[in-house]
Amino acid sequence: PALCLSWRCPHCAPIRKSRDFARIRDALDPFPVEDVVFAVLTLDRDGRYNGDGWADTDAAYKALSDLSRKWLKRLNRLLDKLVLDPVGSRWVATVEAHRSGWPHVNFILVSRGLASLVRAQAEAAGRDATDRERTLVRGELLNHTVGAGWGHQSTMEVARSKEALAGYMVKVAGDQHKDGDDQSRSRLTGEVVKLTQLPMN
């Protein structure tokens, strides 16, 4: 039968998730995990820091692509200025929704230079900092994040597992029922999957 291959289709979602998981995993494969960064970009909904805020969730969803492009452009310029390797096209993103319906965007980015900045940022937070405080974007990275229209509660951290990140991005856990490595991947990614955050609206 003809299949739509949409992640929203109950019939096609498992196929799409498996395909996207494999593509992301294979794209990340050549890079060491210590060069991979996971970022969660949030919105300043009420405009406390970025002006007027957002009229509603529809306006926010429509702006995500533009905000993401601006952020990547600013990020690459910063890395270039610091003579570090830019992210370029080595990234993947997905949209998630909070329970309130407001979106945020998750990014996987590959850049040794960016990873070193993120590690330094975590170390600067100090030993007594919570995990959340260690991942909050600060300094020059925060300036570029907020300057592109994102909120102050955005986070960045160096990856611990490329496969877990790939699984998180496509919500693949529970959809794979194959032997061998696929089962272990499914168990691995199951720890971080939050299906309630799919942006179905």
Rosetta silent file (secondary structure, phi, psi, omega in degrees, C-alpha in Angstrom):
SEQUENCE: PALCLSWRCPHCAPIRKSRDFARIRDALDPFPVEDVVFAVLTLDRDGRYNGDGWADTDAAYKALSDLSRKWLKRLNRLLDKLVLDPVGSRWVATVEAHRSGWPHVNFILVSRGLASLVRAQAEAAGRDATDRERTLVRGELLNHTVGAGWGHQSTMEVARSKEALAGYMVKVAGDQHKDGDDQSRSRLTGEVVKLTQLPMN
SCORE:     score description
SCORE:     0.000 S_00000001
   1 L     0.000  153.836  174.988    0.000    0.000    0.000 S_00000001
   2 L   -71.264  133.708 -178.514    0.995    3.609   -0.472 S_00000001
   3 L  -118.238  141.756 -179.915    2.219    5.017    2.823 S_00000001
   4 L   -77.531  -25.366 -178.421    2.341    8.655    3.824 S_00000001
   5 L    58.118   31.824  176.100    5.406    8.082    6.073 S_00000001
   6 L   -89.922  142.899  176.500    4.314   10.880    8.401 S_00000001
   7 L   -69.195  -14.115  178.255    5.309   10.731   12.073 S_00000001
   8 L   -84.791  -16.764 -176.640    1.704   11.773   12.848 S_00000001
   9 L   -82.380  124.883 -178.746    0.182    8.711   11.134 S_00000001
  10 L   -58.263  -34.212 -179.161   -0.430    5.797   13.549 S_00000001
  11 L   -75.962  -39.299 -173.222    0.396    3.285   10.802 S_00000001
  12 L   -91.893  -19.522 -173.977    3.516    5.018    9.475 S_00000001
  13 H   -54.626  -46.305 -179.882    4.995    6.488   12.667 S_00000001
  14 H   -61.712  -37.492  178.624    7.004    3.384   13.687 S_00000001
  15 H   -66.347  -46.381 -178.537    8.513    3.112   10.182 S_00000001
  16 H   -62.669  -43.780 -179.726    9.309    6.815   10.088 S_00000001
  17 H   -62.322  -44.707  179.592   10.836    6.777   13.567 S_00000001
  18 H   -62.710  -42.469  179.719   13.047    3.795   12.757 S_00000001
  19 H   -64.701  -47.310 -178.955   14.187    5.391    9.495 S_00000001
  20 H   -65.523  -39.924  177.310   14.911    8.773   11.100 S_00000001
  21 H   -58.337  -46.692 -179.349   16.693    7.121   14.039 S_00000001
  22 H   -63.281  -40.385 -179.848   18.962    5.198   11.638 S_00000001
  23 H   -64.951  -44.738  179.976   19.707    8.328    9.615 S_00000001
  24 H   -67.062  -45.112  179.188   20.628   10.390   12.672 S_00000001
  25 H   -58.244  -46.429 -178.412   22.659    7.554   14.201 S_00000001
  26 H   -67.036  -36.010  179.002   24.569    7.003   10.952 S_00000001
  27 H   -68.198  -34.156  179.950   25.188   10.739   10.473 S_00000001
  28 H   -81.171  -18.641 -172.271   26.614   11.023   14.004 S_00000001
  29 L   -52.491  -43.267 -177.313   28.673    7.834   13.719 S_00000001
  30 L   -69.738  -12.140 -172.578   31.899    9.415   12.333 S_00000001
  31 L  -103.621  139.781  176.269   32.098   11.977   15.150 S_00000001
  32 L   -66.715  145.225 -176.493   33.348   11.377   18.699 S_00000001
  33 H   -59.083  -29.522 -179.011   30.647   11.765   21.338 S_00000001
  34 H   -71.796   -6.620  175.925   32.685   14.496   23.048 S_00000001
  35 H  -100.882    4.384 -175.946   32.158   16.706   19.948 S_00000001
  36 E  -105.815  131.282 -177.948   28.348   16.385   20.071 S_00000001
  37 E  -118.800  139.200  175.051   26.224   18.982   21.879 S_00000001
  38 E  -110.022  123.580 -179.806   22.563   18.745   22.875 S_00000001
  39 E  -121.282  141.100  173.426   20.734   22.076   23.130 S_00000001
  40 E  -120.368  113.231 -177.831   17.201   22.836   24.283 S_00000001
  41 E  -101.868  121.428 -177.816   16.043   26.276   23.137 S_00000001
  42 L  -107.153  167.892  179.634   13.086   27.722   24.991 S_00000001
  43 L  -104.836  146.978  171.826   10.958   30.803   24.375 S_00000001
  44 L   -87.448   81.902 -169.981   10.605   33.887   26.531 S_00000001
  45 L   -58.038  -41.720 -174.301    6.806   33.593   26.390 S_00000001
  46 L   -90.581   -2.106  179.794    5.938   36.685   28.402 S_00000001
  47 L    72.953   27.228  178.613    8.613   38.928   26.920 S_00000001
  48 L   -61.248  -36.050 -176.508   10.418   39.473   30.220 S_00000001
  49 L  -115.040  -25.970 -172.173   13.752   39.642   28.432 S_00000001
  50 L  -114.937   38.365  173.912   12.944   39.814   24.712 S_00000001
  51 L    92.732 -123.829 -169.099   10.395   42.576   24.306 S_00000001
  52 L   -85.614  -11.820 -176.180    6.704   41.913   23.764 S_00000001
  53 L    78.568 -160.660 -174.528    6.545   38.135   24.170 S_00000001
  54 L  -118.013  139.114 -179.731    4.262   35.977   22.060 S_00000001
  55 L   -64.757  -44.067 -178.968    0.598   36.520   21.232 S_00000001
  56 L  -165.155  178.857 -177.471   -0.183   32.782   21.358 S_00000001
  57 H   -66.892  -32.498  178.797    1.256   29.346   20.640 S_00000001
  58 H   -60.372  -44.903  178.405    0.393   29.573   16.929 S_00000001
  59 H   -62.313  -39.273  179.905    2.591   32.646   16.550 S_00000001
  60 H   -64.602  -46.781  179.360    5.372   30.887   18.449 S_00000001
  61 H   -59.455  -41.946 -178.519    5.240   27.759   16.267 S_00000001
  62 H   -65.227  -25.482 -176.795    5.328   29.862   13.096 S_00000001
  63 H   -88.489  -12.076 -171.766    8.463   31.674   14.316 S_00000001
  64 H   -58.295  -42.177 -178.495   10.516   28.573   15.246 S_00000001
  65 H   -63.830  -45.420  179.768   12.139   28.109   11.850 S_00000001
  66 H   -64.414  -43.857  178.489   13.208   31.741   11.603 S_00000001
  67 H   -61.469  -40.993 -179.544   14.510   31.778   15.194 S_00000001
  68 H   -65.094  -43.863  178.423   16.464   28.573   14.550 S_00000001
  69 H   -61.561  -44.637  178.944   18.071   29.929   11.374 S_00000001
  70 H   -60.831  -43.609 -178.390   19.079   33.145   13.146 S_00000001
  71 H   -63.474  -45.923  179.706   20.536   31.195   16.066 S_00000001
  72 H   -63.043  -39.313  178.297   22.573   28.863   13.853 S_00000001
  73 H   -63.116  -46.175  179.200   23.896   31.820   11.862 S_00000001
  74 H   -65.225  -40.928 -179.879   24.934   33.660   15.027 S_00000001
  75 H   -62.892  -45.683  179.063   26.427   30.513   16.534 S_00000001
  76 H   -64.598  -37.427  176.522   28.519   29.804   13.432 S_00000001
  77 H   -63.955  -41.872  178.510   29.721   33.424   13.336 S_00000001
  78 H   -61.802  -46.949 -179.356   30.768   33.200   16.991 S_00000001
  79 H   -63.301  -39.861  178.329   32.677   29.960   16.404 S_00000001
  80 H   -63.347  -43.422  179.419   34.331   31.421   13.315 S_00000001
  81 H   -61.051  -35.988 -179.602   35.342   34.547   15.264 S_00000001
  82 L   -86.336    5.344 -178.373   36.909   32.333   17.963 S_00000001
  83 L    57.011   46.016  175.303   38.701   30.300   15.235 S_00000001
  84 L  -116.615  159.088 -177.813   36.749   27.172   16.190 S_00000001
  85 L   -68.733  126.354  179.574   35.072   24.719   13.840 S_00000001
  86 L   -72.091  160.538  175.824   31.571   25.897   12.910 S_00000001
  87 L   -68.952  -41.046 -178.659   28.527   23.643   13.146 S_00000001
  88 L    60.548 -125.525 -179.890   27.686   24.284    9.495 S_00000001
  89 L  -100.946   13.847 -178.946   25.158   21.675    8.381 S_00000001
  90 L   -90.224   69.840  179.772   26.063   19.173   11.119 S_00000001
  91 E  -154.571  158.988  171.855   22.863   19.498   13.116 S_00000001
  92 E  -143.954  146.036 -177.935   19.397   18.056   13.509 S_00000001
  93 E  -136.332  154.451  174.340   16.444   19.592   15.349 S_00000001
  94 E  -144.536  151.405 -179.080   13.038   18.571   16.564 S_00000001
  95 E   -99.532  137.214  172.677   10.145   20.468   18.130 S_00000001
  96 E  -125.943  159.147  178.244    8.568   19.465   21.420 S_00000001
  97 E  -115.917  136.460  169.809    5.611   20.907   23.277 S_00000001
  98 L   -70.635  167.926  177.143    5.368   21.623   26.993 S_00000001
  99 L   -57.397  -29.544 -179.465    2.158   20.494   28.710 S_00000001
 100 L   -71.395  -12.445 -177.756    0.976   24.075   28.300 S_00000001
 101 L    97.880  -11.224  179.930    1.191   23.664   24.496 S_00000001
 102 L   -76.524  139.718 -176.097    4.134   26.067   24.134 S_00000001
 103 E   -88.275  157.835  164.041    6.970   24.760   21.969 S_00000001
 104 E  -140.590  162.911 -176.042   10.678   24.410   22.498 S_00000001
 105 E  -120.738  132.863  175.320   13.284   23.088   20.058 S_00000001
 106 E  -100.702  135.527  177.355   15.903   20.401   20.677 S_00000001
 107 E  -123.168  138.885  161.960   19.124   20.481   18.667 S_00000001
 108 E  -107.247  125.485 -177.770   21.915   17.973   18.219 S_00000001
 109 E  -127.844  143.892  178.189   24.967   19.873   16.952 S_00000001
 110 E  -115.003  116.932  176.068   28.438   18.635   16.010 S_00000001
 111 L  -168.870  119.003  177.609   31.380   20.956   16.660 S_00000001
 112 H   -60.291  -40.460 -179.268   34.496   20.276   18.718 S_00000001
 113 H   -64.993  -45.292  178.682   34.802   24.008   19.370 S_00000001
 114 H   -61.898  -42.948  179.386   31.211   24.407   20.531 S_00000001
 115 H   -59.853  -38.281  179.401   31.585   21.367   22.790 S_00000001
 116 H   -67.334  -38.162  176.657   34.676   22.935   24.387 S_00000001
 117 H   -64.318  -40.856 -179.074   32.736   26.172   25.041 S_00000001
 118 H   -67.544  -40.047  176.738   29.861   24.209   26.572 S_00000001
 119 H   -62.513  -43.411  179.553   32.257   22.221   28.800 S_00000001
 120 H   -63.062  -38.827  178.826   33.903   25.454   29.967 S_00000001
 121 H   -63.098  -41.876  178.963   30.477   26.931   30.693 S_00000001
 122 H   -65.863  -41.036  179.288   29.546   23.907   32.846 S_00000001
 123 H   -66.187  -37.295 -179.656   32.840   24.111   34.745 S_00000001
 124 H   -65.572  -23.346  179.838   32.364   27.853   35.338 S_00000001
 125 L   -67.368  -22.683  177.022   29.043   27.105   37.059 S_00000001
 126 L    94.212  162.027 -176.713   31.032   25.558   39.924 S_00000001
 127 L   -68.323  -29.800 -177.460   30.942   22.297   41.845 S_00000001
 128 L   -83.306   -3.762 -178.399   27.955   23.277   43.958 S_00000001
 129 L   -70.180  148.077  174.755   25.788   24.003   40.904 S_00000001
 130 L   -74.669  167.197  175.945   22.841   21.733   40.159 S_00000001
 131 H   -56.142  -42.332  179.593   22.712   19.763   36.903 S_00000001
 132 H   -61.512  -45.424 -179.494   20.258   22.349   35.589 S_00000001
 133 H   -63.880  -33.445  179.107   22.541   25.251   36.532 S_00000001
 134 H   -70.131  -25.520 -176.766   25.486   23.562   34.796 S_00000001
 135 H   -96.531  -14.599  179.683   23.545   23.278   31.537 S_00000001
 136 E   -60.094  134.424  178.889   21.977   26.758   31.416 S_00000001
 137 L   -69.381  135.447  179.943   23.428   28.772   28.548 S_00000001
 138 L  -143.464  174.666  176.045   25.464   31.721   29.802 S_00000001
 139 H    63.079 -140.965 -176.968   28.013   34.287   28.703 S_00000001
 140 H   -63.435  -35.749  177.308   28.605   34.821   24.991 S_00000001
 141 H   -63.481  -38.881  177.380   26.523   31.748   24.100 S_00000001
 142 H   -66.402  -42.511  179.118   23.593   33.239   26.021 S_00000001
 143 H   -57.139  -42.847 -179.690   24.027   36.601   24.288 S_00000001
 144 H   -72.994  -32.979  179.173   23.785   34.925   20.883 S_00000001
 145 H   -68.478  -49.648  179.404   20.882   32.711   21.959 S_00000001
 146 H   -68.447  -36.651  178.506   18.812   35.593   23.349 S_00000001
 147 H   -62.630  -25.612  177.535   19.916   37.814   20.467 S_00000001
 148 L   -87.631   -2.891  176.040   18.368   35.312   18.055 S_00000001
 149 L   107.399    1.011  179.368   15.053   35.489   19.943 S_00000001
 150 L   -87.048  171.024 -175.336   15.289   32.487   22.297 S_00000001
 151 L   -91.888  167.367 -178.765   14.794   32.570   26.060 S_00000001
 152 L   -71.045  -16.316 -178.601   17.179   32.702   29.028 S_00000001
 153 L   -90.660   15.686  177.568   16.177   29.206   30.183 S_00000001
 154 L   -71.572  150.568 -177.216   17.823   27.538   27.163 S_00000001
 155 E  -129.589  156.633  173.701   20.351   24.803   27.909 S_00000001
 156 E  -145.208  139.174  175.495   23.363   23.164   26.253 S_00000001
 157 E  -150.225  153.221  177.424   25.357   20.119   27.299 S_00000001
 158 E   -76.016  138.166 -176.308   27.912   17.786   25.782 S_00000001
 159 L   -66.033  149.537  172.404   26.376   14.443   24.819 S_00000001
 160 L  -105.137  -25.970  179.714   27.008   11.289   26.809 S_00000001
 161 L  -147.980  121.022  179.123   25.483    8.937   24.220 S_00000001
 162 H   -67.495  -38.950 -178.270   24.908    9.625   20.523 S_00000001
 163 H   -68.508  -38.700  177.453   22.393    6.779   20.236 S_00000001
 164 H   -63.179  -40.060  177.894   20.360    7.967   23.212 S_00000001
 165 H   -64.932  -44.365  178.554   20.176   11.429   21.646 S_00000001
 166 H   -59.421  -42.595  178.728   19.140   10.008   18.271 S_00000001
 167 H   -64.425  -40.801  178.504   16.438    7.983   20.018 S_00000001
 168 H   -62.449  -41.616 -176.929   15.229   10.982   21.965 S_00000001
 169 H   -63.118  -32.859 -176.120   14.974   13.055   18.811 S_00000001
 170 H  -111.807    1.275 -179.693   12.666   10.605   17.052 S_00000001
 171 L    55.910   46.500 -172.555   10.948    8.987   20.051 S_00000001
 172 L   -82.311  -18.191 -176.784   12.019    5.611   18.749 S_00000001
 173 L   -59.601  136.655  179.365   11.958    3.713   22.043 S_00000001
 174 L    87.731  -13.500 -179.697    9.275    1.073   22.144 S_00000001
 175 L   -97.834  -11.039 -179.915    8.828    1.067   18.366 S_00000001
 176 L   -99.528  129.837 -179.443   11.704   -1.276   17.584 S_00000001
 177 L  -130.721   39.828 -178.458   11.052   -4.973   17.994 S_00000001
 178 L  -102.280  173.423 -179.058   14.074   -6.450   16.261 S_00000001
 179 L   -82.345  167.349  168.653   16.819   -8.678   17.572 S_00000001
 180 L    67.329 -130.669 -173.145   20.270   -7.790   18.812 S_00000001
 181 H   -58.513  -34.946 -176.432   21.464   -4.211   18.825 S_00000001
 182 H   -61.944  -36.717  179.156   18.046   -2.740   18.078 S_00000001
 183 H   -66.545  -42.695 -179.946   16.648   -4.091   21.358 S_00000001
 184 H   -66.886  -35.742  176.979   19.493   -2.624   23.386 S_00000001
 185 H   -63.400  -41.027 -178.893   19.092    0.698   21.558 S_00000001
 186 H   -63.778  -42.199  178.132   15.397    0.689   22.366 S_00000001
 187 H   -64.398  -41.952 -178.380   16.115    0.066   26.064 S_00000001
 188 H   -61.307  -46.648 -176.471   18.810    2.740   26.060 S_00000001
 189 H   -77.689  -18.849 -178.851   16.603    5.405   24.526 S_00000001
 190 H   -60.562  -24.553 -178.108   13.584    4.449   26.635 S_00000001
 191 L   -70.364  -23.038 -174.365   15.095    6.306   29.587 S_00000001
 192 L  -115.173    2.293 -175.230   14.826    9.689   27.895 S_00000001
 193 L   -82.153  135.141  177.554   11.688    9.445   25.790 S_00000001
 194 L  -129.656   85.784 -175.135    8.739   11.708   26.642 S_00000001
 195 H   -63.484  -22.995 -179.392    5.965   10.892   24.176 S_00000001
 196 H   -68.513  -10.242 -177.430    3.635   13.416   25.805 S_00000001
 197 H   -95.653    6.838  176.012    5.794   16.180   24.357 S_00000001
 198 L   -62.971  133.452 -176.419    5.008   15.439   20.710 S_00000001
 199 L   -82.028   69.455 -175.360    3.733   18.693   19.177 S_00000001
 200 L   -71.841  -15.730  179.519    0.447   17.250   17.924 S_00000001
 201 L   -84.825    0.000    0.000   -1.271   20.657   17.904 S_00000001
